[in-house]
mmCIF file with all atom_site columns, N, CA and C in Angstrom:
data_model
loop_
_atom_site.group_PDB
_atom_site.id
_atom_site.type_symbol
_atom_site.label_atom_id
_atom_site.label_alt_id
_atom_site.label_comp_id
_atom_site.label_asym_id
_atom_site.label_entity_id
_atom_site.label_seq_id
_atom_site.pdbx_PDB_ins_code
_atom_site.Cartn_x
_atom_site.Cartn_y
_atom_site.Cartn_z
_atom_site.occupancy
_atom_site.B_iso_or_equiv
_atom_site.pdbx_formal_charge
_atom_site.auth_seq_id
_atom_site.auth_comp_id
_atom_site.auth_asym_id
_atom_site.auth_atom_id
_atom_site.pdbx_PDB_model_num
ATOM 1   N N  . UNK S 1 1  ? 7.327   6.167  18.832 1.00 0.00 ? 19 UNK S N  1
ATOM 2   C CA . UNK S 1 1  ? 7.648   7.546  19.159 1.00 0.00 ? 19 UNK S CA 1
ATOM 3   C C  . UNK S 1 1  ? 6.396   8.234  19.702 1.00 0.00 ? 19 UNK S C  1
ATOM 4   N N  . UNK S 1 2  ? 6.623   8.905  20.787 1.00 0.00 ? 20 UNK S N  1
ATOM 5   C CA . UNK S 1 2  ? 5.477   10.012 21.251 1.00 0.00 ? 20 UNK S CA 1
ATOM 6   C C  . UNK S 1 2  ? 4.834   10.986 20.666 1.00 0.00 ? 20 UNK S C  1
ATOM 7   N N  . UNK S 1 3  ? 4.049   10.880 20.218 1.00 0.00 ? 21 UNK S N  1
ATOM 8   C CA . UNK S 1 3  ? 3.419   12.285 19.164 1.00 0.00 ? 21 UNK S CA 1
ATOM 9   C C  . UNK S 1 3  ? 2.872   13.384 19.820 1.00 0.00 ? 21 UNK S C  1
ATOM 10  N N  . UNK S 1 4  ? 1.661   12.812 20.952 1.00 0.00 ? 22 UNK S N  1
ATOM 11  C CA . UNK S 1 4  ? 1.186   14.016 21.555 1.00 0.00 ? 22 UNK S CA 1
ATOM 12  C C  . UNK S 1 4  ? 1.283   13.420 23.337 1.00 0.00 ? 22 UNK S C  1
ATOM 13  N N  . UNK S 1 5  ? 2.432   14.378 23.798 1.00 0.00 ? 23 UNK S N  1
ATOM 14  C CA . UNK S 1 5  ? 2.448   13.921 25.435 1.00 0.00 ? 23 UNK S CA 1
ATOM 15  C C  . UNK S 1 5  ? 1.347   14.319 26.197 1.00 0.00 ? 23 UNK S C  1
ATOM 16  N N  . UNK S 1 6  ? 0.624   15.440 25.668 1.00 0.00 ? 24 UNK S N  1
ATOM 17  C CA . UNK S 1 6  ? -0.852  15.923 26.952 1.00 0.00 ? 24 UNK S CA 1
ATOM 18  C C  . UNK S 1 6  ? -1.078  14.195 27.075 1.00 0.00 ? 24 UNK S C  1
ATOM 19  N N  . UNK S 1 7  ? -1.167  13.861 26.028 1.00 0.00 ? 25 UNK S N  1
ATOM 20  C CA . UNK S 1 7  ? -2.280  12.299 26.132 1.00 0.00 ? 25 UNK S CA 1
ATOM 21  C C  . UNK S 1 7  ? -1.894  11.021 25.949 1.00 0.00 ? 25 UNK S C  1
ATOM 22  N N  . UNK S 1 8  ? -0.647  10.946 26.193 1.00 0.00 ? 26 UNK S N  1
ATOM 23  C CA . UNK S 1 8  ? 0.412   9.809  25.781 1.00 0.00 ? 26 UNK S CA 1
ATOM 24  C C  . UNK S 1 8  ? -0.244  9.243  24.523 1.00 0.00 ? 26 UNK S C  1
ATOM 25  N N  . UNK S 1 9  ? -0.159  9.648  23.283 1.00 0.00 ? 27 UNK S N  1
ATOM 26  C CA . UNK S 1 9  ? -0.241  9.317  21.847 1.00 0.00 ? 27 UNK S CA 1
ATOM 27  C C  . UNK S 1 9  ? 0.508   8.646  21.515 1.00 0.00 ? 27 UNK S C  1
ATOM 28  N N  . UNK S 1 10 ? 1.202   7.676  20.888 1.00 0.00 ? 28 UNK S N  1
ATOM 29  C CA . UNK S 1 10 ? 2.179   7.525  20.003 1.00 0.00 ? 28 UNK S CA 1
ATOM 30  C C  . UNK S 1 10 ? 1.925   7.221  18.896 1.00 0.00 ? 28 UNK S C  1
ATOM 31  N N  . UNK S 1 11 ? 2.729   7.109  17.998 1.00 0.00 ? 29 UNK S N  1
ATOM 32  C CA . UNK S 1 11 ? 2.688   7.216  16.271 1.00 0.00 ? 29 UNK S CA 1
ATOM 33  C C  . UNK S 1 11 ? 2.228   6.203  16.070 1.00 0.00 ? 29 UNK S C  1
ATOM 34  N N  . UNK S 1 12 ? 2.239   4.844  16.555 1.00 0.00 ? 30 UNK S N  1
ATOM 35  C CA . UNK S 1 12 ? 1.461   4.074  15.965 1.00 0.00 ? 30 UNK S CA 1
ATOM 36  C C  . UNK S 1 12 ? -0.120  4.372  16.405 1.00 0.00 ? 30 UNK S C  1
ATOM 37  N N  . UNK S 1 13 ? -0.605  4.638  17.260 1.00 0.00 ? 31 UNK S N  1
ATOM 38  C CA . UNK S 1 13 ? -1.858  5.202  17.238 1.00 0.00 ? 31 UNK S CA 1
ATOM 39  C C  . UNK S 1 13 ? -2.272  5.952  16.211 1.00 0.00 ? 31 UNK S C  1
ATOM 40  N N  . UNK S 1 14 ? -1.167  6.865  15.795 1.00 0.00 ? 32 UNK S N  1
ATOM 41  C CA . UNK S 1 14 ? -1.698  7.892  15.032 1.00 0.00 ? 32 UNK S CA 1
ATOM 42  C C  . UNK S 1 14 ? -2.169  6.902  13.618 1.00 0.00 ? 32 UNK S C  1
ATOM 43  N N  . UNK S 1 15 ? -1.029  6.393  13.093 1.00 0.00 ? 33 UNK S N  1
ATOM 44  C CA . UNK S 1 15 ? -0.788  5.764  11.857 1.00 0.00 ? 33 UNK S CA 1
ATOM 45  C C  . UNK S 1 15 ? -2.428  4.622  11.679 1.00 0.00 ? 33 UNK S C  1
ATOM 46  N N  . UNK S 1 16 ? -2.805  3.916  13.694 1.00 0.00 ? 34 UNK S N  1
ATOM 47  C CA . UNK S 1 16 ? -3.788  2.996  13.203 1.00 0.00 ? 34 UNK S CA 1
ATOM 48  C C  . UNK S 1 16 ? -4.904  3.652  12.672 1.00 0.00 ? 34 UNK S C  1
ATOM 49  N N  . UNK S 1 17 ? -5.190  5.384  13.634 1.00 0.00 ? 35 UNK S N  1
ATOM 50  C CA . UNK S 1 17 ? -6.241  6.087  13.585 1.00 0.00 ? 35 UNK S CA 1
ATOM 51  C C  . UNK S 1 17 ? -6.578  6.527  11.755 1.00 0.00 ? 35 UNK S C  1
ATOM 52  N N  . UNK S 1 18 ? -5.296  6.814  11.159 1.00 0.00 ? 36 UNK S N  1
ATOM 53  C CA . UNK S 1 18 ? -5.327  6.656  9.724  1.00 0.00 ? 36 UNK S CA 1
ATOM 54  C C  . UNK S 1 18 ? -5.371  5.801  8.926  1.00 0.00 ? 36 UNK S C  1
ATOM 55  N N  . UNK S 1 19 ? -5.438  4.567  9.450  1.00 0.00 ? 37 UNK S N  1
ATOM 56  C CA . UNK S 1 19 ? -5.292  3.703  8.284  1.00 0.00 ? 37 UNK S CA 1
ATOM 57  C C  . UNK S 1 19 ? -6.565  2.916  8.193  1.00 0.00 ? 37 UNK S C  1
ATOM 58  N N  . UNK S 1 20 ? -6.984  3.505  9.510  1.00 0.00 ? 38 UNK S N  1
ATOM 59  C CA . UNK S 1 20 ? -8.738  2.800  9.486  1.00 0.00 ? 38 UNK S CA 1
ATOM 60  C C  . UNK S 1 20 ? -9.255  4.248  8.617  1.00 0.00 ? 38 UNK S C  1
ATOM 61  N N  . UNK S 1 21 ? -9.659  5.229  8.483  1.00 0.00 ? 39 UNK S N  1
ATOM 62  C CA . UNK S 1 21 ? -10.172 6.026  7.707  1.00 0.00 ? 39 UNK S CA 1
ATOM 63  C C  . UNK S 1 21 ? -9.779  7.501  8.084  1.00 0.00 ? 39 UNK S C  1
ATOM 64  N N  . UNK S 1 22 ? -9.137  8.255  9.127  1.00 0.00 ? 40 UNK S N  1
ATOM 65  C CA . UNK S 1 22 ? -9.093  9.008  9.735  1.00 0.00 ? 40 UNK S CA 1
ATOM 66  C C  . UNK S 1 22 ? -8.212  10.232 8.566  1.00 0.00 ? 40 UNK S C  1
ATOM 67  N N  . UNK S 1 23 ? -8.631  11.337 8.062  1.00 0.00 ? 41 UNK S N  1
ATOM 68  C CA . UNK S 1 23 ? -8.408  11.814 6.567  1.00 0.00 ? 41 UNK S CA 1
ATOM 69  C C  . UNK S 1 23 ? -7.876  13.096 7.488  1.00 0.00 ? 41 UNK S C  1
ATOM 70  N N  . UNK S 1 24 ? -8.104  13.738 8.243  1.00 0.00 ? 42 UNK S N  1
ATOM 71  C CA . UNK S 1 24 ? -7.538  14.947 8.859  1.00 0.00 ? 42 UNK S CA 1
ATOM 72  C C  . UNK S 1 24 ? -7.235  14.878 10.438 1.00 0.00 ? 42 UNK S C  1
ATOM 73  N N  . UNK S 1 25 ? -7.041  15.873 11.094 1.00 0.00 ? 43 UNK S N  1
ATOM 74  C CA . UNK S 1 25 ? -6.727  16.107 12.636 1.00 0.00 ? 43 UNK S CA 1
ATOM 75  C C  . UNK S 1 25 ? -7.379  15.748 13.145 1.00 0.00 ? 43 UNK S C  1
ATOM 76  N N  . UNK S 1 26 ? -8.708  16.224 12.990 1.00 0.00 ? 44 UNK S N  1
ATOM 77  C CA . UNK S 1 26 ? -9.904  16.439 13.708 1.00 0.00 ? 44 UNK S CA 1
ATOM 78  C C  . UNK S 1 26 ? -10.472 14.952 13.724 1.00 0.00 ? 44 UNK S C  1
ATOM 79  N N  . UNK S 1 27 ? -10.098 14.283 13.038 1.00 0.00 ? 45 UNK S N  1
ATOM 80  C CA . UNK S 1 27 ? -10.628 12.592 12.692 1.00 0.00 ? 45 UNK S CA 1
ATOM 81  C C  . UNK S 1 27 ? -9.974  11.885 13.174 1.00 0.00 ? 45 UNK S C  1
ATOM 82  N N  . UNK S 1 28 ? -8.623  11.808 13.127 1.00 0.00 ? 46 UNK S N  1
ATOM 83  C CA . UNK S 1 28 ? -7.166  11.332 13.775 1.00 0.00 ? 46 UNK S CA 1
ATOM 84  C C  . UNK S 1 28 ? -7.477  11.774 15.645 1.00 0.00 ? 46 UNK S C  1
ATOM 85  N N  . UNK S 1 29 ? -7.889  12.997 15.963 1.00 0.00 ? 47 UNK S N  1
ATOM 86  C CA . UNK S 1 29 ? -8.236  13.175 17.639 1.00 0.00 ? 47 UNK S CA 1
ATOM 87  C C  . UNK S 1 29 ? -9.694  12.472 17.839 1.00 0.00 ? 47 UNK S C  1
ATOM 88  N N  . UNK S 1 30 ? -10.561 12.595 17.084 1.00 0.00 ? 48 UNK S N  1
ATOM 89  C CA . UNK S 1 30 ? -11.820 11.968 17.647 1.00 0.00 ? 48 UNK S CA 1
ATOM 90  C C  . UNK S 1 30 ? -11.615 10.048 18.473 1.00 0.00 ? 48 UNK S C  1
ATOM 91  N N  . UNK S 1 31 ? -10.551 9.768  16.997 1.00 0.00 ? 49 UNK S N  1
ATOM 92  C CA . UNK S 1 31 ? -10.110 8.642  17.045 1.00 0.00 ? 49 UNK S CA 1
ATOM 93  C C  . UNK S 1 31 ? -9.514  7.628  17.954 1.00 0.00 ? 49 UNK S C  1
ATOM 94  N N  . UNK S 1 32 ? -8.279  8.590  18.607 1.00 0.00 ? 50 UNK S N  1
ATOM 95  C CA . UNK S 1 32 ? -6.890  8.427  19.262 1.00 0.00 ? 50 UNK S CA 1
ATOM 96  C C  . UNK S 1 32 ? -6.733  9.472  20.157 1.00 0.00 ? 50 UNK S C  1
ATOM 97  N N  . UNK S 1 33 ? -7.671  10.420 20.453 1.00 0.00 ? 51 UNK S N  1
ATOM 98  C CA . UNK S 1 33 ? -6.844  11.600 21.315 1.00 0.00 ? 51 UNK S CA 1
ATOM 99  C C  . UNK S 1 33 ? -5.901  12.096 21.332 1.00 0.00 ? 51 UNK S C  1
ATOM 100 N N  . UNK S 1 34 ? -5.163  12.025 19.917 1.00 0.00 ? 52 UNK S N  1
ATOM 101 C CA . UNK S 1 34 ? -4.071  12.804 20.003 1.00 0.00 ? 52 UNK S CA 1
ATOM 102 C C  . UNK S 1 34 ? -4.410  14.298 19.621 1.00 0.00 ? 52 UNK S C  1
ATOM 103 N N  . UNK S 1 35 ? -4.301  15.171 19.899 1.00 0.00 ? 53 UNK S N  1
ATOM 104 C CA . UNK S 1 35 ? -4.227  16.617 19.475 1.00 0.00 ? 53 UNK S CA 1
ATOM 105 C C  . UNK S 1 35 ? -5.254  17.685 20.208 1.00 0.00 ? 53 UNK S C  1
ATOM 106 N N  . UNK S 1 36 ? -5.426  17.035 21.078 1.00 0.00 ? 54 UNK S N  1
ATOM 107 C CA . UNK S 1 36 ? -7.199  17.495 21.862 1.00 0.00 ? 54 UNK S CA 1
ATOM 108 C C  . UNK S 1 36 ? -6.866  17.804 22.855 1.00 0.00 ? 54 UNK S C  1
ATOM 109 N N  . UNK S 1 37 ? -5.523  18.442 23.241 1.00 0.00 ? 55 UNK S N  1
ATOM 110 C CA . UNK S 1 37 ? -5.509  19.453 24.419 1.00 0.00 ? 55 UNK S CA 1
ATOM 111 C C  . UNK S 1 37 ? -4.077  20.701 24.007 1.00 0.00 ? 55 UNK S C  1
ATOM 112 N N  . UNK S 1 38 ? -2.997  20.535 24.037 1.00 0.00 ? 56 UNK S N  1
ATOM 113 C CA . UNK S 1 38 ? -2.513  21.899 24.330 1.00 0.00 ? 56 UNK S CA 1
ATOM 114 C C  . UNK S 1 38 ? -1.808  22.186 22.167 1.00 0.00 ? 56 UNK S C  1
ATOM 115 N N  . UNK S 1 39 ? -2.619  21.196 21.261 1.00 0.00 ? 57 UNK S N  1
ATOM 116 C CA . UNK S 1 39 ? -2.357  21.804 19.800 1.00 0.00 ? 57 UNK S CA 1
ATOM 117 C C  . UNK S 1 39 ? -0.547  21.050 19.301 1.00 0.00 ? 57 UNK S C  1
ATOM 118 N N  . UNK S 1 40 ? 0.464   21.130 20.185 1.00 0.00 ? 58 UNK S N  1
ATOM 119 C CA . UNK S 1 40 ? 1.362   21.354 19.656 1.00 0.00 ? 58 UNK S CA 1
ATOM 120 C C  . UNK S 1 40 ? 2.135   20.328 18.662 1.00 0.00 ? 58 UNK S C  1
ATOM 121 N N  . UNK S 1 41 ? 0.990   18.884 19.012 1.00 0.00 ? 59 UNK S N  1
ATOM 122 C CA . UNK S 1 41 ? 1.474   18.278 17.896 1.00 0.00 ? 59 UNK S CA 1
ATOM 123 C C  . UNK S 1 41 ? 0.814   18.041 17.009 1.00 0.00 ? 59 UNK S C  1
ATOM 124 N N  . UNK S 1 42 ? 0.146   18.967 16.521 1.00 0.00 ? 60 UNK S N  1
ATOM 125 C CA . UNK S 1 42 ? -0.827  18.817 15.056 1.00 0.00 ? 60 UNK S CA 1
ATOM 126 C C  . UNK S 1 42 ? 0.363   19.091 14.262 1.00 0.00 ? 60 UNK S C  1
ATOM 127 N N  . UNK S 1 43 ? 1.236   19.424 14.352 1.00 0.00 ? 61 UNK S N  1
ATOM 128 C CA . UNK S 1 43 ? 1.899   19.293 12.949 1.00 0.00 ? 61 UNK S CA 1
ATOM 129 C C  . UNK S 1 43 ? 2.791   18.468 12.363 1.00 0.00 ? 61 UNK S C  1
ATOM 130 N N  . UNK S 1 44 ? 3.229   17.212 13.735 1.00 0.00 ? 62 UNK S N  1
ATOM 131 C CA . UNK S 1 44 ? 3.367   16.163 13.574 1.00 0.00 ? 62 UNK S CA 1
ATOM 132 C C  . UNK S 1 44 ? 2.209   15.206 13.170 1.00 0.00 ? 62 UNK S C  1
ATOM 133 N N  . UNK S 1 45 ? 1.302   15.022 13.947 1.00 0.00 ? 63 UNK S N  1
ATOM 134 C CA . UNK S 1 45 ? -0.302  14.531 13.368 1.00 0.00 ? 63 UNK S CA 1
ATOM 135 C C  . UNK S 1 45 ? -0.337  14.715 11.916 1.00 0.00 ? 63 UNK S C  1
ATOM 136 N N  . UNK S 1 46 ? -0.380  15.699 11.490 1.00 0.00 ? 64 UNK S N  1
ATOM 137 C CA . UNK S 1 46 ? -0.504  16.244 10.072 1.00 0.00 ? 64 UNK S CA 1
ATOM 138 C C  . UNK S 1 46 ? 0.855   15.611 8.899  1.00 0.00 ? 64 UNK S C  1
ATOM 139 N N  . UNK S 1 47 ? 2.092   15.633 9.376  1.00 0.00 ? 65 UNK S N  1
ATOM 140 C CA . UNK S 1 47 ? 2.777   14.579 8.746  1.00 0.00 ? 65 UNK S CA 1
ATOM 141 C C  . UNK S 1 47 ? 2.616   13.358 8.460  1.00 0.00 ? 65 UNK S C  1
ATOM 142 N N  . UNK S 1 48 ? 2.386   12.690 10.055 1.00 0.00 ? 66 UNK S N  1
ATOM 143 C CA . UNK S 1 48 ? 2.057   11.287 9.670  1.00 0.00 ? 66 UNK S CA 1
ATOM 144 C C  . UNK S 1 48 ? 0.722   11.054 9.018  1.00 0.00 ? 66 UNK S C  1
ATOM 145 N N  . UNK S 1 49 ? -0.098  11.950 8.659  1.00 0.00 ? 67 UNK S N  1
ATOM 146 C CA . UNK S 1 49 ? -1.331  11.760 7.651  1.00 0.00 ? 67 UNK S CA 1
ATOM 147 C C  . UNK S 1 49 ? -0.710  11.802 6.585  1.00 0.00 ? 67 UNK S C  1
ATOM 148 N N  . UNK S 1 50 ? 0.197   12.710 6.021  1.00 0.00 ? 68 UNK S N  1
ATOM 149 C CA . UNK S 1 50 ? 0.496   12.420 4.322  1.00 0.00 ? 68 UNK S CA 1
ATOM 150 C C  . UNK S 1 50 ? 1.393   11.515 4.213  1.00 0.00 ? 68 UNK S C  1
ATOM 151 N N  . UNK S 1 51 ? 2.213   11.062 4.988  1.00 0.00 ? 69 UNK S N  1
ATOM 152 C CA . UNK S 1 51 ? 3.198   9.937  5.244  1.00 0.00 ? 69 UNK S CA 1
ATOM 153 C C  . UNK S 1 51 ? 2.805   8.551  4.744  1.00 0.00 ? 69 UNK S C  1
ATOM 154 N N  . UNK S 1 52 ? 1.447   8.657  5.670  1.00 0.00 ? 70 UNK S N  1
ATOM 155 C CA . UNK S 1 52 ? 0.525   6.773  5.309  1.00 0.00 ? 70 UNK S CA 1
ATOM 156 C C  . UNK S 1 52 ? -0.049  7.339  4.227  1.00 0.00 ? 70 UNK S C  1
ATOM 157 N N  . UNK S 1 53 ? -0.833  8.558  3.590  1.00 0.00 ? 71 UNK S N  1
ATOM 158 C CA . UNK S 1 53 ? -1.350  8.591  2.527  1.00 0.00 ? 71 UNK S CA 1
ATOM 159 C C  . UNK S 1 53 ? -0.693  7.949  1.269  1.00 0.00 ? 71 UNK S C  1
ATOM 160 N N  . UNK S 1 54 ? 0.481   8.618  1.545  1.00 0.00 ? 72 UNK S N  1
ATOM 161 C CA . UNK S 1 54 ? 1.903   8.283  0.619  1.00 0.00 ? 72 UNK S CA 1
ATOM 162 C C  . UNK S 1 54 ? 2.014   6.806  0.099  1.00 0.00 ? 72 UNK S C  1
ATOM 163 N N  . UNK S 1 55 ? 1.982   6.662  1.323  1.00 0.00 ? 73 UNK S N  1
ATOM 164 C CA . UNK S 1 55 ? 2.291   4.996  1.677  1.00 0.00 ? 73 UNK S CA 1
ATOM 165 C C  . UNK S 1 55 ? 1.356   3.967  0.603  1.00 0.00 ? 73 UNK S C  1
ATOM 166 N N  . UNK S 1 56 ? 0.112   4.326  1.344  1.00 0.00 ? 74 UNK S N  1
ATOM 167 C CA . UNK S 1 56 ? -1.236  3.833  0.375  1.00 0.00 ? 74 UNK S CA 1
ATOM 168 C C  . UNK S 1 56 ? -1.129  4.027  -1.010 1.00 0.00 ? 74 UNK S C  1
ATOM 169 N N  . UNK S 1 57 ? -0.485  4.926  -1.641 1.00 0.00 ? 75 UNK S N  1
ATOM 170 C CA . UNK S 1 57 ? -0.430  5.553  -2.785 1.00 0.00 ? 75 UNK S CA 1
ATOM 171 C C  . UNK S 1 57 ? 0.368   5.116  -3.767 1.00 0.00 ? 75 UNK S C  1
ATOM 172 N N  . UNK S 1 58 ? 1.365   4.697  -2.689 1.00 0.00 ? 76 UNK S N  1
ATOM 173 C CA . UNK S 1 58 ? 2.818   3.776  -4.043 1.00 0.00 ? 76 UNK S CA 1
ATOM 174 C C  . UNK S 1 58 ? 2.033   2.316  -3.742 1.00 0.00 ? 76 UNK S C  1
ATOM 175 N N  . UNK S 1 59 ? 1.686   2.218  -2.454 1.00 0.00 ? 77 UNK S N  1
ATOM 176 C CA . UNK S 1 59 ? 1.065   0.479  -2.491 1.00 0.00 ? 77 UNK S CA 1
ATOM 177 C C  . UNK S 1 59 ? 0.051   0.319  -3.725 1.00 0.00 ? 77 UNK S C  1
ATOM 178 N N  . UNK S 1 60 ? -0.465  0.969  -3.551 1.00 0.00 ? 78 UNK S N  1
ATOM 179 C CA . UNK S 1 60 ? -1.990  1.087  -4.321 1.00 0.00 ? 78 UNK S CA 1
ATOM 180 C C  . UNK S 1 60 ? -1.235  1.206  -6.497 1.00 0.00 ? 78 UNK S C  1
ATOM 181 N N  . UNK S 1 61 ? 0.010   1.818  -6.301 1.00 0.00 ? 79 UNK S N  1
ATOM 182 C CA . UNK S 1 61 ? 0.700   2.095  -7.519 1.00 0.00 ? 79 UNK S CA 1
ATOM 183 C C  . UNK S 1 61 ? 1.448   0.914  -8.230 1.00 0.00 ? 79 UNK S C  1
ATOM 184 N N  . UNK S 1 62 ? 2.022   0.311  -6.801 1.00 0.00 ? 80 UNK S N  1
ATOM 185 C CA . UNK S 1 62 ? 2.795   -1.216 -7.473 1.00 0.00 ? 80 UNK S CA 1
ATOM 186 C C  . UNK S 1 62 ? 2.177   -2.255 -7.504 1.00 0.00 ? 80 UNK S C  1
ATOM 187 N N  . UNK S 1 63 ? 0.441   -2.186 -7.370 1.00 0.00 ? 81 UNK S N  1
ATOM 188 C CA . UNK S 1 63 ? 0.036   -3.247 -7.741 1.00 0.00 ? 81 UNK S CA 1
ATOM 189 C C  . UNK S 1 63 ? -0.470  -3.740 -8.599 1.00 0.00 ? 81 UNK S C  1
#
């Protein structure tokens, strides 16, 4: 799925940019360029950060 069109992003970018260490927006765009021109999908960006956090969190729980 497309996250940020200024920069053709897609979610798996986003998800790799987080799962290597990327903890907020600003880390997730340095990363991947997603969110570094017209804003409007930081609040998708910002989902898929607590999404994989999540993720990590039950992984990290059932083991």
């Amino acid at each position: 799925m497309l996250v940020c069109s200024c920069n053709a992003v897609f979610e798996g970018a986003v998800r790799k940019a987080v799962s290597g260490g990327a903890a907020c927006v600003d880390e997730v765009s340095t990363m991947c360029g997603a969110g570094t021109d017209c804003g409007s999908c930081i609040d998708h960006i910002e989902e898929i950060i607590d999404e994989v956090n999540t993720e990590v969190r039950v992984s990290i729980q059932a083991a």
